[in-house]
Amino acid sequence: MREDKNIKFYYSEPLAICNLPVVLDRSGNIMYVTDKKSAVIKKLPRVTVASVYDPIANTMRFGVAVCSPEDTFVKQFGRDLAVSRALEAPKATIVGIRRGKVRETSKKHADAIINTYLSKYVPANF
């Protein structure tokens, strides 16, 4: 992959969900954890989003690469995969970006894509 100032990358943080037995008060606030040894920790996948801006066509395309929690996260592999997907089969395309709003638009949409992917793994009542 060639380096290009019109390509920006965004990554999800290494997150996990932990299920713990707890004691709640009447308001539903956690008073204390009853047994830390029985905690169940579930790692979430790592998401890499590539934002590719074409100043001539005034378009921005987004590609996504998802790394399974069981695999080792390799940033360069995720970048290469996300860029190739942005160019060949974009997850989203934005046309007509306002001048001076490229970086803001890129970050906003990349964050939304990451949140969409991670929301599949978070309980609905979270």
Backbone as JSON, one array per atom type, in Angstrom:
{
  "sequence": "MREDKNIKFYYSEPLAICNLPVVLDRSGNIMYVTDKKSAVIKKLPRVTVASVYDPIANTMRFGVAVCSPEDTFVKQFGRDLAVSRALEAPKATIVGIRRGKVRETSKKHADAIINTYLSKYVPANF",
  "N": [[0.84, -1.18, 0.0], [0.55, 2.2, -0.82], [1.72, 5.2, 0.75], [-0.4, 7.9, 1.48], [-1.6, 11.18, 1.67], [-4.29, 11.55, 1.58], [-5.51, 9.44, 2.73], [-6.84, 8.24, 5.66], [-6.67, 6.64, 8.84], [-8.55, 4.82, 11.26], [-9.1, 3.36, 14.44], [-10.55, 0.86, 16.55], [-10.59, 0.73, 20.12], [-8.82, -1.63, 22.25], [-11.16, -3.52, 23.58], [-13.23, -5.07, 26.12], [-15.88, -7.09, 27.44], [-17.16, -7.65, 30.62], [-18.66, -10.0, 32.67], [-19.94, -10.0, 35.83], [-20.81, -11.3, 39.07], [-22.86, -9.39, 41.12], [-23.95, -7.32, 43.9], [-26.79, -5.39, 44.2], [-28.18, -2.2, 45.13], [-31.38, -0.78, 46.17], [-31.86, 1.1, 44.2], [-30.64, 0.1, 42.03], [-27.97, 0.45, 41.8], [-24.56, -0.62, 41.87], [-23.4, -2.25, 44.7], [-21.39, -3.97, 45.69], [-18.97, -6.34, 44.38], [-19.54, -9.75, 44.28], [-18.08, -12.14, 43.71], [-15.16, -12.22, 42.28], [-13.68, -14.16, 41.01], [-15.35, -15.69, 39.46], [-15.81, -14.24, 37.22], [-16.61, -13.53, 33.83], [-14.9, -12.86, 31.02], [-15.1, -11.28, 27.95], [-13.52, -10.65, 25.05], [-13.67, -8.01, 22.65], [-13.89, -7.64, 19.05], [-11.25, -6.08, 17.09], [-11.46, -3.16, 15.19], [-10.63, -1.74, 12.1], [-10.75, 1.16, 10.23], [-10.57, 2.59, 7.07], [-10.36, 5.69, 5.54], [-10.75, 7.07, 2.49], [-10.06, 9.78, 0.61], [-10.98, 11.48, -2.31], [-9.96, 14.2, -3.85], [-10.44, 15.3, -6.37], [-12.81, 14.14, -7.43], [-14.29, 14.78, -5.28], [-15.15, 12.96, -3.28], [-15.54, 10.56, -0.64], [-14.51, 7.46, 0.47], [-15.1, 4.55, 2.43], [-13.5, 1.84, 3.97], [-13.49, -1.3, 5.69], [-11.88, -3.36, 8.1], [-11.99, -6.19, 10.12], [-10.72, -7.6, 13.02], [-10.66, -10.67, 14.52], [-11.27, -11.46, 17.99], [-9.79, -13.64, 18.79], [-7.55, -13.65, 17.25], [-4.27, -12.2, 16.65], [-3.91, -8.75, 16.74], [-2.87, -6.94, 14.01], [-1.72, -4.04, 12.98], [-0.81, -3.02, 10.44], [-1.66, -4.98, 8.61], [-4.44, -4.76, 8.91], [-4.76, -2.12, 8.0], [-3.96, -2.33, 5.27], [-5.9, -4.12, 4.3], [-8.3, -2.71, 4.85], [-7.97, -0.4, 3.23], [-7.88, -1.55, 0.65], [-10.46, -2.57, 0.52], [-11.93, -0.21, 0.73], [-11.37, 0.96, -1.72], [-12.18, -0.98, -3.6], [-14.65, -2.17, -2.8], [-16.46, -0.28, -1.21], [-17.63, 0.33, 2.14], [-19.11, 2.51, 2.79], [-19.92, 5.53, 1.05], [-19.31, 8.92, 0.54], [-20.47, 11.77, -1.05], [-19.69, 14.98, -2.35], [-18.36, 16.65, -0.31], [-18.08, 19.28, 1.99], [-15.9, 22.06, 1.64], [-13.07, 22.27, 3.7], [-14.13, 20.59, 5.6], [-13.3, 18.01, 5.48], [-11.61, 16.41, 7.19], [-13.12, 16.39, 9.57], [-15.52, 15.22, 8.67], [-14.56, 12.72, 7.87], [-13.65, 11.58, 10.32], [-16.02, 11.57, 11.85], [-17.74, 9.81, 10.4], [-16.17, 7.49, 10.34], [-16.03, 6.86, 13.09], [-18.74, 6.3, 13.52], [-19.04, 4.01, 11.95], [-17.3, 2.21, 13.27], [-18.61, 2.09, 15.78], [-21.01, 0.9, 14.97], [-20.17, -1.67, 14.21], [-19.12, -2.64, 16.67], [-21.35, -2.52, 18.31], [-22.8, -4.79, 17.87], [-21.85, -6.65, 19.6], [-22.29, -5.81, 22.14], [-24.43, -5.91, 24.97], [-27.96, -5.24, 24.66], [-29.06, -3.7, 26.68], [-27.07, -2.09, 27.6]],
  "CA": [[0.0, 0.0, 0.0], [1.34, 3.43, -0.84], [1.31, 6.22, 1.72], [-1.13, 8.96, 0.8], [-2.16, 12.11, 2.65], [-5.74, 11.51, 1.47], [-5.98, 8.23, 3.4], [-6.78, 8.33, 7.11], [-7.03, 5.38, 9.49], [-9.17, 4.91, 12.58], [-9.07, 2.04, 15.07], [-11.26, 0.69, 17.82], [-9.72, 0.43, 21.26], [-8.96, -3.04, 22.69], [-12.23, -3.53, 24.58], [-13.76, -6.36, 26.56], [-17.07, -7.05, 28.29], [-16.95, -8.52, 31.77], [-19.85, -10.34, 33.43], [-19.59, -10.24, 37.23], [-21.92, -11.36, 40.02], [-22.81, -8.2, 41.97], [-25.08, -7.01, 44.76], [-27.31, -4.07, 43.86], [-29.07, -1.57, 46.1], [-32.75, -0.62, 45.67], [-31.85, 1.96, 43.01], [-29.97, -0.6, 40.94], [-26.54, 0.77, 41.81], [-23.71, -1.71, 42.36], [-22.85, -2.05, 46.06], [-20.09, -4.65, 45.67], [-18.84, -7.54, 43.56], [-19.56, -10.88, 45.21], [-17.07, -13.16, 43.44], [-14.38, -11.83, 41.1], [-13.13, -15.35, 40.36], [-16.31, -16.24, 38.49], [-16.0, -13.26, 36.14], [-16.48, -14.0, 32.46], [-14.4, -11.75, 30.21], [-15.24, -11.53, 26.52], [-12.86, -9.61, 24.27], [-14.37, -7.58, 21.45], [-12.99, -7.57, 17.9], [-10.64, -4.78, 16.78], [-11.96, -2.67, 13.91], [-9.82, -0.73, 11.41], [-11.49, 1.85, 9.17], [-9.78, 3.45, 6.19], [-11.11, 6.74, 4.87], [-9.99, 7.45, 1.29], [-10.65, 10.99, 0.04], [-10.59, 11.83, -3.67], [-10.26, 15.63, -3.97], [-10.91, 15.63, -7.72], [-14.22, 13.76, -7.49], [-14.89, 15.26, -4.03], [-15.81, 11.83, -2.65], [-14.81, 9.86, 0.4], [-14.93, 6.06, 0.57], [-14.68, 3.92, 3.67], [-13.32, 0.4, 3.98], [-13.43, -1.82, 7.06], [-11.28, -4.66, 8.38], [-12.3, -6.6, 11.48], [-9.83, -8.64, 13.53], [-11.3, -11.5, 15.53], [-10.6, -11.4, 19.29], [-8.89, -14.78, 18.94], [-6.35, -13.41, 16.44], [-3.4, -11.1, 17.05], [-4.18, -7.53, 15.97], [-1.7, -6.43, 13.28], [-2.2, -2.76, 12.44], [-0.5, -2.87, 9.02], [-2.55, -5.88, 7.86], [-5.76, -4.13, 8.93], [-4.71, -0.96, 7.12], [-3.93, -2.78, 3.88], [-7.2, -4.71, 3.98], [-9.32, -1.66, 4.86], [-7.79, 0.45, 2.05], [-8.3, -2.28, -0.55], [-11.93, -2.64, 0.54], [-12.45, 1.13, 0.44], [-11.21, 1.22, -3.14], [-12.86, -1.97, -4.43], [-16.04, -2.39, -2.36], [-16.59, 0.56, -0.02], [-18.73, 0.14, 3.09], [-19.9, 3.74, 2.67], [-19.35, 6.55, 0.16], [-19.88, 10.26, 0.72], [-20.24, 12.62, -2.23], [-19.93, 16.41, -2.14], [-17.92, 17.08, 1.01], [-17.84, 20.72, 2.04], [-14.5, 22.48, 1.77], [-12.66, 22.47, 5.08], [-14.82, 19.64, 6.48], [-12.87, 16.66, 5.12], [-11.14, 15.68, 8.38], [-14.26, 16.23, 10.48], [-16.42, 14.25, 8.04], [-13.89, 11.43, 7.91], [-13.66, 11.08, 11.71], [-17.41, 11.34, 12.25], [-18.26, 8.6, 9.76], [-15.37, 6.34, 10.79], [-16.5, 6.53, 14.44], [-20.06, 5.68, 13.39], [-18.83, 2.65, 11.42], [-16.74, 1.42, 14.37], [-19.67, 1.86, 16.76], [-21.96, -0.05, 14.4], [-19.58, -3.01, 14.31], [-18.98, -3.07, 18.06], [-22.66, -2.62, 18.97], [-23.29, -6.17, 17.71], [-21.3, -7.47, 20.67], [-22.64, -5.22, 23.43], [-25.83, -6.19, 25.3], [-28.9, -4.17, 24.29], [-29.36, -2.85, 27.84], [-25.82, -1.45, 28.03]],
  "C": [[0.88, 1.24, 0.0], [0.8, 4.4, 0.2], [0.67, 7.38, 0.96], [-1.75, 9.87, 1.86], [-3.69, 12.14, 2.61], [-6.34, 10.24, 2.06], [-5.78, 8.42, 4.9], [-7.26, 7.0, 7.69], [-7.58, 5.65, 10.88], [-9.28, 3.49, 13.13], [-9.96, 2.02, 16.3], [-10.23, 0.4, 18.9], [-9.83, -1.07, 21.58], [-9.94, -3.1, 23.86], [-12.63, -4.95, 24.94], [-15.01, -6.1, 27.4], [-16.85, -8.06, 29.4], [-18.28, -8.74, 32.48], [-19.43, -10.73, 34.84], [-20.85, -10.42, 38.06], [-21.79, -10.18, 41.0], [-24.04, -8.13, 42.87], [-25.49, -5.58, 44.46], [-28.15, -3.52, 45.01], [-30.45, -1.39, 45.46], [-32.82, 0.2, 44.38], [-31.2, 1.28, 41.82], [-28.5, -0.28, 40.83], [-25.74, -0.39, 42.4], [-23.17, -1.35, 43.74], [-21.48, -2.71, 46.15], [-20.16, -5.88, 44.78], [-18.73, -8.71, 44.51], [-18.43, -11.87, 44.97], [-16.33, -12.83, 42.15], [-13.85, -13.04, 40.33], [-14.07, -15.93, 39.31], [-16.61, -15.27, 37.34], [-15.79, -13.91, 34.78], [-16.09, -12.79, 31.61], [-14.46, -12.14, 28.74], [-14.6, -10.36, 25.77], [-13.7, -9.29, 23.04], [-13.39, -7.52, 20.28], [-12.39, -6.16, 17.76], [-11.07, -4.4, 15.37], [-11.0, -1.6, 13.37], [-10.67, -0.16, 10.28], [-10.52, 2.72, 8.39], [-10.72, 4.42, 5.5], [-10.26, 7.23, 3.71], [-10.72, 8.62, 0.62], [-10.08, 11.24, -1.35], [-10.95, 13.3, -3.89], [-10.78, 16.04, -5.34], [-12.4, 15.33, -7.86], [-15.01, 14.27, -6.29], [-15.74, 14.17, -3.38], [-14.91, 11.24, -1.57], [-15.4, 8.46, 0.51], [-14.34, 5.45, 1.83], [-14.59, 2.41, 3.49], [-13.09, -0.07, 5.41], [-12.73, -3.16, 7.08], [-11.55, -4.98, 9.85], [-11.39, -7.75, 11.87], [-10.54, -9.38, 14.66], [-10.55, -11.39, 16.86], [-9.6, -12.54, 19.51], [-7.57, -14.57, 18.2], [-5.53, -12.26, 17.02], [-3.68, -9.91, 16.13], [-2.88, -7.03, 15.35], [-2.18, -5.19, 12.51], [-1.99, -2.65, 10.93], [-1.4, -3.76, 8.15], [-3.96, -5.29, 7.79], [-5.84, -2.92, 8.01], [-4.8, -1.37, 5.65], [-5.3, -3.32, 3.44], [-8.3, -3.64, 3.9], [-9.2, -0.75, 3.64], [-8.25, -0.28, 0.79], [-9.82, -2.4, -0.62], [-12.56, -1.28, 0.24], [-12.41, 1.42, -1.05], [-12.05, 0.29, -4.02], [-14.34, -2.17, -4.09], [-16.29, -1.6, -1.08], [-17.81, 0.23, 0.83], [-19.68, 1.33, 3.05], [-19.16, 4.69, 1.74], [-20.08, 7.86, 0.41], [-19.5, 11.1, -0.49], [-20.53, 14.07, -1.85], [-19.58, 16.89, -0.75], [-17.61, 18.57, 0.98], [-16.37, 21.02, 2.28], [-14.19, 22.77, 3.24], [-13.28, 21.5, 6.06], [-14.38, 18.2, 6.23], [-12.48, 15.86, 6.36], [-12.29, 15.39, 9.34], [-15.24, 15.18, 9.96], [-15.85, 12.84, 8.13], [-13.99, 10.81, 9.31], [-15.08, 10.72, 12.15], [-17.95, 10.03, 11.67], [-17.48, 7.36, 10.17], [-15.8, 5.91, 12.19], [-17.85, 5.83, 14.39], [-19.94, 4.24, 12.89], [-18.28, 1.74, 12.52], [-17.82, 1.1, 15.39], [-20.71, 0.86, 16.26], [-21.43, -1.48, 14.52], [-19.54, -3.5, 15.75], [-20.32, -3.23, 18.76], [-23.26, -4.02, 18.84], [-22.88, -7.05, 18.88], [-21.67, -6.98, 22.06], [-24.11, -5.52, 23.73], [-26.72, -4.99, 25.02], [-29.17, -3.22, 25.45], [-28.14, -2.11, 28.36], [-25.89, 0.04, 27.84]]
}
